[in-house]
mmCIF file of C-alpha atoms and ligand atoms in Angstrom:
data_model
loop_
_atom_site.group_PDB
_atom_site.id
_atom_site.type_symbol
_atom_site.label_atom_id
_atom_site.label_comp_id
_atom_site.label_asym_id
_atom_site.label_seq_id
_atom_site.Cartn_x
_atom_site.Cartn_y
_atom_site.Cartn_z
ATOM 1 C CA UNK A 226 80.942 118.588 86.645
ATOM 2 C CA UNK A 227 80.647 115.250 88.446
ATOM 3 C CA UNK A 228 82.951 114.567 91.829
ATOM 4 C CA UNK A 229 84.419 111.406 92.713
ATOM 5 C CA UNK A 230 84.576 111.377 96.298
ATOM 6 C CA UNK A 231 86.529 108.396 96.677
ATOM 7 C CA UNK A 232 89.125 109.335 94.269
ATOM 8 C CA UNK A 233 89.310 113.019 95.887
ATOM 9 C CA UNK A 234 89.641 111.178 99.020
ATOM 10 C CA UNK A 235 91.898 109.028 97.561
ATOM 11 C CA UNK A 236 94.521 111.888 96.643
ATOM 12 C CA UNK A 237 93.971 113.948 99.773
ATOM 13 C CA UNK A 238 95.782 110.836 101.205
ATOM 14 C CA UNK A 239 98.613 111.694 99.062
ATOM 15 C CA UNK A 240 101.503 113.877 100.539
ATOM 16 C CA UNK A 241 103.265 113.548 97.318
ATOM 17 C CA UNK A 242 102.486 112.275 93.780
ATOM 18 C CA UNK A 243 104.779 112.351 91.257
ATOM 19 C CA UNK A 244 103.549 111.533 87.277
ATOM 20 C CA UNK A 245 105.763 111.286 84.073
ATOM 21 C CA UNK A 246 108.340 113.687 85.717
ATOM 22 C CA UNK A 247 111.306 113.914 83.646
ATOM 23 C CA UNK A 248 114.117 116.401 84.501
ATOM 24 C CA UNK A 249 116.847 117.559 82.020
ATOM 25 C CA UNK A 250 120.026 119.090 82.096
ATOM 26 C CA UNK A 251 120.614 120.525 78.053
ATOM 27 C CA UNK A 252 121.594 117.285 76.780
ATOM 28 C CA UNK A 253 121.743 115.164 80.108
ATOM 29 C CA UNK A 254 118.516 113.139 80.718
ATOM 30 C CA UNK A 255 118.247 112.723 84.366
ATOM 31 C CA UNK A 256 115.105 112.194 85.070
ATOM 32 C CA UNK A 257 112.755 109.845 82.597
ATOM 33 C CA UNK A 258 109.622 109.463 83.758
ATOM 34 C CA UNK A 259 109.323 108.670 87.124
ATOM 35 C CA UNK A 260 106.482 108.236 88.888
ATOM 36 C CA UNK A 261 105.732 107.456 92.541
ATOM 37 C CA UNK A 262 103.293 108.780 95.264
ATOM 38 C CA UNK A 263 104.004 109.329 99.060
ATOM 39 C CA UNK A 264 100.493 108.554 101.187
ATOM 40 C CA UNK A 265 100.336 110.746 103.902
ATOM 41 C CA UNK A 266 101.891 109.483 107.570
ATOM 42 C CA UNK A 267 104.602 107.238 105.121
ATOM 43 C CA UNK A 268 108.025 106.942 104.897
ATOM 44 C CA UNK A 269 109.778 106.365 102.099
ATOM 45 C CA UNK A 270 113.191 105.824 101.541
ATOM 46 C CA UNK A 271 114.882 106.435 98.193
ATOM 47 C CA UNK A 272 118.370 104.044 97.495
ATOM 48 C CA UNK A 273 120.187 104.029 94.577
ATOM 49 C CA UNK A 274 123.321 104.335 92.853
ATOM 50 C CA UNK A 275 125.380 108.404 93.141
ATOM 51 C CA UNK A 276 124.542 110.263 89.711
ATOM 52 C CA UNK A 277 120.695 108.276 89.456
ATOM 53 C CA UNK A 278 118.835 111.234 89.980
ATOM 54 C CA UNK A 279 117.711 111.100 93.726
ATOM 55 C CA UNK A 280 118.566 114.594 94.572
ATOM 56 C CA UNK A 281 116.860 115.827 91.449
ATOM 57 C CA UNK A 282 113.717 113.809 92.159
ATOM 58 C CA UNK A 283 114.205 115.499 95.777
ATOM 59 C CA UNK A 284 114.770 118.986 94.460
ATOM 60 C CA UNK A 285 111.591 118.641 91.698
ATOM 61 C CA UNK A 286 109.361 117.679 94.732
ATOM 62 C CA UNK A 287 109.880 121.750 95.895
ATOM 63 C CA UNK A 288 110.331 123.233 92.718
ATOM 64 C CA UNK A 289 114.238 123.680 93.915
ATOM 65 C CA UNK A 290 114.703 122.495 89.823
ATOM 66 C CA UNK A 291 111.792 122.808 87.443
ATOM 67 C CA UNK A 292 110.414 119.997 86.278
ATOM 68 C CA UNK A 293 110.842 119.349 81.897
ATOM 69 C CA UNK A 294 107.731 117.363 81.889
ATOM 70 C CA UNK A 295 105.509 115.706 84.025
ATOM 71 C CA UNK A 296 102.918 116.507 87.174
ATOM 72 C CA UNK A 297 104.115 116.402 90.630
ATOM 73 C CA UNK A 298 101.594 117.174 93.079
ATOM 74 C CA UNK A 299 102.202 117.987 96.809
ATOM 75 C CA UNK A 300 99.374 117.812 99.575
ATOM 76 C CA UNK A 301 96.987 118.225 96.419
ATOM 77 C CA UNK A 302 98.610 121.423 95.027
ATOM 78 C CA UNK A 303 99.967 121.277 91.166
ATOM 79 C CA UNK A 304 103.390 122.542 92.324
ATOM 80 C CA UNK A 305 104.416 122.697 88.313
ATOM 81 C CA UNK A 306 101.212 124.774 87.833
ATOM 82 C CA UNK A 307 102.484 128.273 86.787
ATOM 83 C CA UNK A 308 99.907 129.864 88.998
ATOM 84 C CA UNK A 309 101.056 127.956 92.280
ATOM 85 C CA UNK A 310 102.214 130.487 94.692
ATOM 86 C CA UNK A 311 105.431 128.111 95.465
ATOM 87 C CA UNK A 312 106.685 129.684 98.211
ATOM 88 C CA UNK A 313 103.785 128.608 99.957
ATOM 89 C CA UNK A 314 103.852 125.570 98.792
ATOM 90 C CA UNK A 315 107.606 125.100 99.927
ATOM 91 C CA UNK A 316 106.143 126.005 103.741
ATOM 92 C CA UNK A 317 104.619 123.264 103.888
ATOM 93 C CA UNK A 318 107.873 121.327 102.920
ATOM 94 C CA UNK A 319 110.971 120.611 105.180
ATOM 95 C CA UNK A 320 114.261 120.157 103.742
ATOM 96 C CA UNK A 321 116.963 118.313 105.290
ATOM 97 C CA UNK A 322 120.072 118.192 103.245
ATOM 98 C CA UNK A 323 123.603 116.696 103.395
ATOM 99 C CA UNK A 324 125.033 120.143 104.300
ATOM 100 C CA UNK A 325 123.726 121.471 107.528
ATOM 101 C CA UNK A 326 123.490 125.317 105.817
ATOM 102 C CA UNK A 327 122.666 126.431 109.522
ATOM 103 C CA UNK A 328 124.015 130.684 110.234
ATOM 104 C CA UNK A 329 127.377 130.325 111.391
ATOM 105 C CA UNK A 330 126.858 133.574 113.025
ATOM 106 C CA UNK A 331 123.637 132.412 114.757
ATOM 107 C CA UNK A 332 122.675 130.705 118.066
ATOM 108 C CA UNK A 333 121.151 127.305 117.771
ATOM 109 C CA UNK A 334 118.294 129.121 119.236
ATOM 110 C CA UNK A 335 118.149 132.092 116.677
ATOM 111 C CA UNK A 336 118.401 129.539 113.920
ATOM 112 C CA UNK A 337 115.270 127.917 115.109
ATOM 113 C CA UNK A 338 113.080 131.227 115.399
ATOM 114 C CA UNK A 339 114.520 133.106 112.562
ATOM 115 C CA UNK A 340 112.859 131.982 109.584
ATOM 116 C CA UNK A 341 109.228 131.199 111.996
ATOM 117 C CA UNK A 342 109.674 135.293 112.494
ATOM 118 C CA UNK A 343 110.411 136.453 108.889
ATOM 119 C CA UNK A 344 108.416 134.032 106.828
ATOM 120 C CA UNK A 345 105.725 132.653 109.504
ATOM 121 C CA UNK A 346 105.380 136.335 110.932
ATOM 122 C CA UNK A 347 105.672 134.635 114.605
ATOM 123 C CA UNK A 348 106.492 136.838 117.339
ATOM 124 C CA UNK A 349 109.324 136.232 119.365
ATOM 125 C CA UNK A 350 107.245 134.633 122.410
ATOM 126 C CA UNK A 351 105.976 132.110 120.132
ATOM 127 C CA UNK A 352 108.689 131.068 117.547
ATOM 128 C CA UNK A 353 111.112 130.672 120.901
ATOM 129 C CA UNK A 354 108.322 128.472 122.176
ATOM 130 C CA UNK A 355 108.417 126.683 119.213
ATOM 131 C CA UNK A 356 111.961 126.655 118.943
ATOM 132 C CA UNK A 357 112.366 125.559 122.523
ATOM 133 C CA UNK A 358 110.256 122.263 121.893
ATOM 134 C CA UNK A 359 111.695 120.908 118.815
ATOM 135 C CA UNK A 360 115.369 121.643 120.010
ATOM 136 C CA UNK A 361 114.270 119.125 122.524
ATOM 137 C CA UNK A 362 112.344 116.588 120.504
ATOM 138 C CA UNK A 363 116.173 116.383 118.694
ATOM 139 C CA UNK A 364 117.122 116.006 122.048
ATOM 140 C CA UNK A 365 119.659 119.518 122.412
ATOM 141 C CA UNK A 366 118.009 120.963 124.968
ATOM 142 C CA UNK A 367 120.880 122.383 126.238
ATOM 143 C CA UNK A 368 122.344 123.723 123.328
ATOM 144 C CA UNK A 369 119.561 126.389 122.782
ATOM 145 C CA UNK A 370 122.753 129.195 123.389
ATOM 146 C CA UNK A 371 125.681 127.074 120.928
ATOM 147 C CA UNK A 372 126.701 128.769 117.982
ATOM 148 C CA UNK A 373 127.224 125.876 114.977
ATOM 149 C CA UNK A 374 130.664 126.017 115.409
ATOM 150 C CA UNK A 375 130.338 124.503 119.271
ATOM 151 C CA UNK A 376 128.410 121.830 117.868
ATOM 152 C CA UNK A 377 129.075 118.649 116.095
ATOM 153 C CA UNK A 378 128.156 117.655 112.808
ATOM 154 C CA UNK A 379 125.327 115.346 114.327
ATOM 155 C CA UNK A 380 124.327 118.152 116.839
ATOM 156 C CA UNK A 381 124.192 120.530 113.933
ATOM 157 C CA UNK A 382 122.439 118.345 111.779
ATOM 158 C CA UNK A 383 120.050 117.681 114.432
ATOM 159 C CA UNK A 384 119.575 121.285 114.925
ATOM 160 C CA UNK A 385 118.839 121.653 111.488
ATOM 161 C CA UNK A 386 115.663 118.837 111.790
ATOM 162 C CA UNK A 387 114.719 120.880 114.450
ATOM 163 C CA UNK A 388 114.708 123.957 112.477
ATOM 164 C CA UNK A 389 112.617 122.148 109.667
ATOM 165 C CA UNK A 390 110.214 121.599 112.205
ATOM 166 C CA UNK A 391 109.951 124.733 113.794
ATOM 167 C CA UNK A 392 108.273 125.500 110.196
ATOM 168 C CA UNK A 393 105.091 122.702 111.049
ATOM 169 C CA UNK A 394 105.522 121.254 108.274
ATOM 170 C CA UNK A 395 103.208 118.988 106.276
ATOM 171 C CA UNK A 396 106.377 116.926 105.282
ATOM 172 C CA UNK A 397 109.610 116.248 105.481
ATOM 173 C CA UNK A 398 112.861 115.478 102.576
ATOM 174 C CA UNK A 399 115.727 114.357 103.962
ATOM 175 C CA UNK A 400 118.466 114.305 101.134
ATOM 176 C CA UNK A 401 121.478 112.135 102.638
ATOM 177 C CA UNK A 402 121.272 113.763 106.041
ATOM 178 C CA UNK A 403 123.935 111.474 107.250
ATOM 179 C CA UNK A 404 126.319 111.460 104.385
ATOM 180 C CA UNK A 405 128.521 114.255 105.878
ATOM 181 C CA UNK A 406 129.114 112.822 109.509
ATOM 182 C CA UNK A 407 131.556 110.909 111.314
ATOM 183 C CA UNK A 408 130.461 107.426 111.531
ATOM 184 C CA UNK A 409 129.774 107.644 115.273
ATOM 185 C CA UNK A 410 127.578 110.649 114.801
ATOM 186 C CA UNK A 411 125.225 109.082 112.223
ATOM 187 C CA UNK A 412 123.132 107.251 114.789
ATOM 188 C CA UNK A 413 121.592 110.296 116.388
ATOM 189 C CA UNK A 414 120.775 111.690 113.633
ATOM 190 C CA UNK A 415 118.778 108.544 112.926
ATOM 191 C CA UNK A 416 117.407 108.042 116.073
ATOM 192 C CA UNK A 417 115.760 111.559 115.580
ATOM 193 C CA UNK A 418 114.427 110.860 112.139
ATOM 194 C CA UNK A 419 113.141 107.213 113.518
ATOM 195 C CA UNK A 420 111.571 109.374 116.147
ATOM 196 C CA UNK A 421 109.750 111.513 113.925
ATOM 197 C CA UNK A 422 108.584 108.594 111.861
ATOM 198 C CA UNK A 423 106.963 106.917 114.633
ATOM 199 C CA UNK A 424 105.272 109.948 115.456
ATOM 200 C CA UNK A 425 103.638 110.114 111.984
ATOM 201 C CA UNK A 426 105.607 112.310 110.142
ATOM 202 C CA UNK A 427 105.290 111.888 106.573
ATOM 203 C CA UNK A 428 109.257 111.714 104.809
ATOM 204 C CA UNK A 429 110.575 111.075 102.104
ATOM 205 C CA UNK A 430 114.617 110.135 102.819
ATOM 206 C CA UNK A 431 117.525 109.602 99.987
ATOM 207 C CA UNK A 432 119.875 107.534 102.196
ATOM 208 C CA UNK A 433 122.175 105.020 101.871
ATOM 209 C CA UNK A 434 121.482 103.522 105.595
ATOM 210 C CA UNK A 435 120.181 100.348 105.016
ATOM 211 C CA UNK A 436 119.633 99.583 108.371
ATOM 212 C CA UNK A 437 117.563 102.900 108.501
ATOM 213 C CA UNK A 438 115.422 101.704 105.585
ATOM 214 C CA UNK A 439 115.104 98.436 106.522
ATOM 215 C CA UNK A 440 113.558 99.187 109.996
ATOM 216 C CA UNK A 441 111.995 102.433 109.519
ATOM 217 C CA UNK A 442 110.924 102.674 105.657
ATOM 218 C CA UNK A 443 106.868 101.960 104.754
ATOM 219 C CA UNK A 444 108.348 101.604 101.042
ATOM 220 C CA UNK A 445 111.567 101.182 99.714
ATOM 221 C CA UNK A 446 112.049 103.013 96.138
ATOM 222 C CA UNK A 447 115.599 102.250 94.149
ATOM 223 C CA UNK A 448 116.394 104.296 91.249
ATOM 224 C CA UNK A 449 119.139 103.880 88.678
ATOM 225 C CA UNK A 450 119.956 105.966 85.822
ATOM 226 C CA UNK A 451 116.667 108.092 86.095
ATOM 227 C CA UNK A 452 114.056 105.862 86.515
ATOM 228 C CA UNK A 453 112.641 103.468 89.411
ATOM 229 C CA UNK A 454 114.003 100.207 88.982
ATOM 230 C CA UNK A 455 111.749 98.509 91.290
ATOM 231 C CA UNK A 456 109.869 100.019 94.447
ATOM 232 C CA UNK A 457 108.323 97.627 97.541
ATOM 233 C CA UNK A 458 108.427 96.909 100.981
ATOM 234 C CA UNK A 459 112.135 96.891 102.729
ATOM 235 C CA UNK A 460 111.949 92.859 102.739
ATOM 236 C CA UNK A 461 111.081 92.984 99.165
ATOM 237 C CA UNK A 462 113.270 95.455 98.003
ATOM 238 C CA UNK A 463 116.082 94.846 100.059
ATOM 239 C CA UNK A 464 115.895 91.809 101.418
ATOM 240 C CA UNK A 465 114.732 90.417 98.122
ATOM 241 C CA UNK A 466 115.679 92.241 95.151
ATOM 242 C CA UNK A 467 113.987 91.034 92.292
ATOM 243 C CA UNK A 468 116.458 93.439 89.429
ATOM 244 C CA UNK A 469 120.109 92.579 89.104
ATOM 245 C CA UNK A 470 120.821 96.264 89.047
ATOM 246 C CA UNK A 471 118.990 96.177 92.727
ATOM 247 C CA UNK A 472 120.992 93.034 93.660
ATOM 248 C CA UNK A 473 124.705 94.409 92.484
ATOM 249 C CA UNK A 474 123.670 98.011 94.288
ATOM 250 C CA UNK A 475 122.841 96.447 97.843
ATOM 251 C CA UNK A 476 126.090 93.961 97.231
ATOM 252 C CA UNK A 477 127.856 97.540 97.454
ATOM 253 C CA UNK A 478 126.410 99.119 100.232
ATOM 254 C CA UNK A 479 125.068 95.957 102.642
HETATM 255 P P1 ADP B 129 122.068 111.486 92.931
HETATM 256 O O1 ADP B 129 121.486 112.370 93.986
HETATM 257 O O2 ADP B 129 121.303 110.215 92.749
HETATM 258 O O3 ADP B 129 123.523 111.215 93.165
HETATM 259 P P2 ADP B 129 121.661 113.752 91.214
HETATM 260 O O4 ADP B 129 120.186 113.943 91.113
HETATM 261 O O5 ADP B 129 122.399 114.669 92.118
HETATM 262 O O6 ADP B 129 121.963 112.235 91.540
HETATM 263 O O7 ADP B 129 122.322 113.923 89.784
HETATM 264 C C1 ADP B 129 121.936 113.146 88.671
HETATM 265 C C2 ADP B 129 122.713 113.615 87.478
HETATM 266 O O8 ADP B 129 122.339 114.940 87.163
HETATM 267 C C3 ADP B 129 124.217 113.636 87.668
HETATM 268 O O9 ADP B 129 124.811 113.211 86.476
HETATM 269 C C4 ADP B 129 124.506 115.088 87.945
HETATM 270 O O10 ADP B 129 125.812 115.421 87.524
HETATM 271 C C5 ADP B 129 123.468 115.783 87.095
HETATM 272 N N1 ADP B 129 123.073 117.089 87.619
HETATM 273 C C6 ADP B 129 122.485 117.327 88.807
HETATM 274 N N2 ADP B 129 122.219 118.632 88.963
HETATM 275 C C7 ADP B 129 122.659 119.248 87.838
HETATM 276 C C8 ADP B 129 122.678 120.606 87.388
HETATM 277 N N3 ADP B 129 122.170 121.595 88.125
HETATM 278 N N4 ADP B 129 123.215 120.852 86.168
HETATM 279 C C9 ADP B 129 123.707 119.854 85.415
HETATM 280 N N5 ADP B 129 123.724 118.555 85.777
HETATM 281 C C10 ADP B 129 123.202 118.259 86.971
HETATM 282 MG MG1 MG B 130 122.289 113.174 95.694
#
């Protein structure tokens, strides 16, 4: 067998690469054929019209919905190959969603270390360690003892970032994380995911901040009805749309 070096080296750069993925519900096409790659240390904001398929896209990336067709790849494992052990795979992955899902009945603290102990095997000196640092790289700190109820819907959104992290993971979807908050709450939120971003974290966002994407996105990526419409830099993509389904999109949400 004969290696290409540069082409291995070439998709070791990629954190996520998505081929001909088309997702189906019975009769409902919502996927159909999409294909995009995420290079590692990039971020990479998905826009697009409610019902286009972002949170399936999202969902195929960790197996969450099994893909009808198509290859996605994640840090160079076949995630659709039978033989993948996907839970491992899904380590590597941090989820952000809309809903916070944090244990109502659990510290901020305890929702930190808990999965780093059952999954990770940590003991408790290290996963509170762990725990401990990204509670303040969200900047909560001081919330370590707050049950989710105490907290805000930015605090426990922010808790739940940190609680991603506390995984080490390789990357990070974010799937509307600021969809559910109070308008003055959403900035944050941001802040934190701008921070992570800067610090090389490779993410791959569904939002409808524009101002987020604009500043913070590598890539820009807007889907409609199941397929990429067009996919650029923010200034091309939303500062200058070249699709009229991209143009009467950002005319709703700018
Ligand atoms: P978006 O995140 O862009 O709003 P989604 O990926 O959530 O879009 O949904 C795309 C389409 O797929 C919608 O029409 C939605 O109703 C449908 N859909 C999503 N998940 C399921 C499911 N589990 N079963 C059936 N239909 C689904
Ligand atoms: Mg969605």
């Amino acid at each position: 067998m004969t290696t290409n070096r540069a082409a291995d080296a070439a998709e070791d750069a990629k954190a996520i690469d998505v081929q001909g993925l088309r997702k189906a519900f019975g009769e409902l096409e919502v996927l159909r054929g999409v294909d995009f790659s995420v290079a590692r240390g990039e971020v990479v904001c998905v826009i697009g019209p409610s019902g286009s398929g972002k949170s399936t896209l999202l969902r195929c990336v960790n197996l969450l919905e099994e893909p009808s067709a198509g290859r996605v790849m994640v840090a160079g494992t076949d995630v659709t190959d039978p033989d993948v052990d996907i839970d491992l795979v899904r380590r590597r992955i941090g989820m952000v969603f809309q809903a916070f899902n944090l244990f109502p009945h659990l510290t901020a603290l305890e929702n930190l270390t808990i999965a780093q102990r059952r999954v990770l095997r940590r003991d408790r000196a290290d996963a509170e360690r762990i725990a401990r640092a990204n509670l303040e790289r969200v900047g909560l700190s001081d919330k370590a003892a707050a049950y989710p109820a105490q907290l805000s819907g930015g605090q426990q959104q922010r808790v739940a970032i940190a609680r991603a992290l506390s995984m080490e993971p390789e990357l990070m979807l974010f799937d509307e994380p600021t969809s559910a908050l109070d308008p003055e709450l959403v900035g944050d939120v941001l802040a934190v995911m701008r921070g992570l971003a800067q610090d090389g974290m490779t993410m791959l966002v569904v939002t409808h901040e524009m101002s987020f994407a604009r500043e913070v996105a590598d890539r820009v990526v807007f889907m409609d009805g199941g397929v990429i419409v067009e996919e650029g830099t923010p200034e091309q993509v939303v500062g200058a749309p070249r699709h009229e389904r991209t143009r009467t999109f950002l005319a709703r949400v700018l």
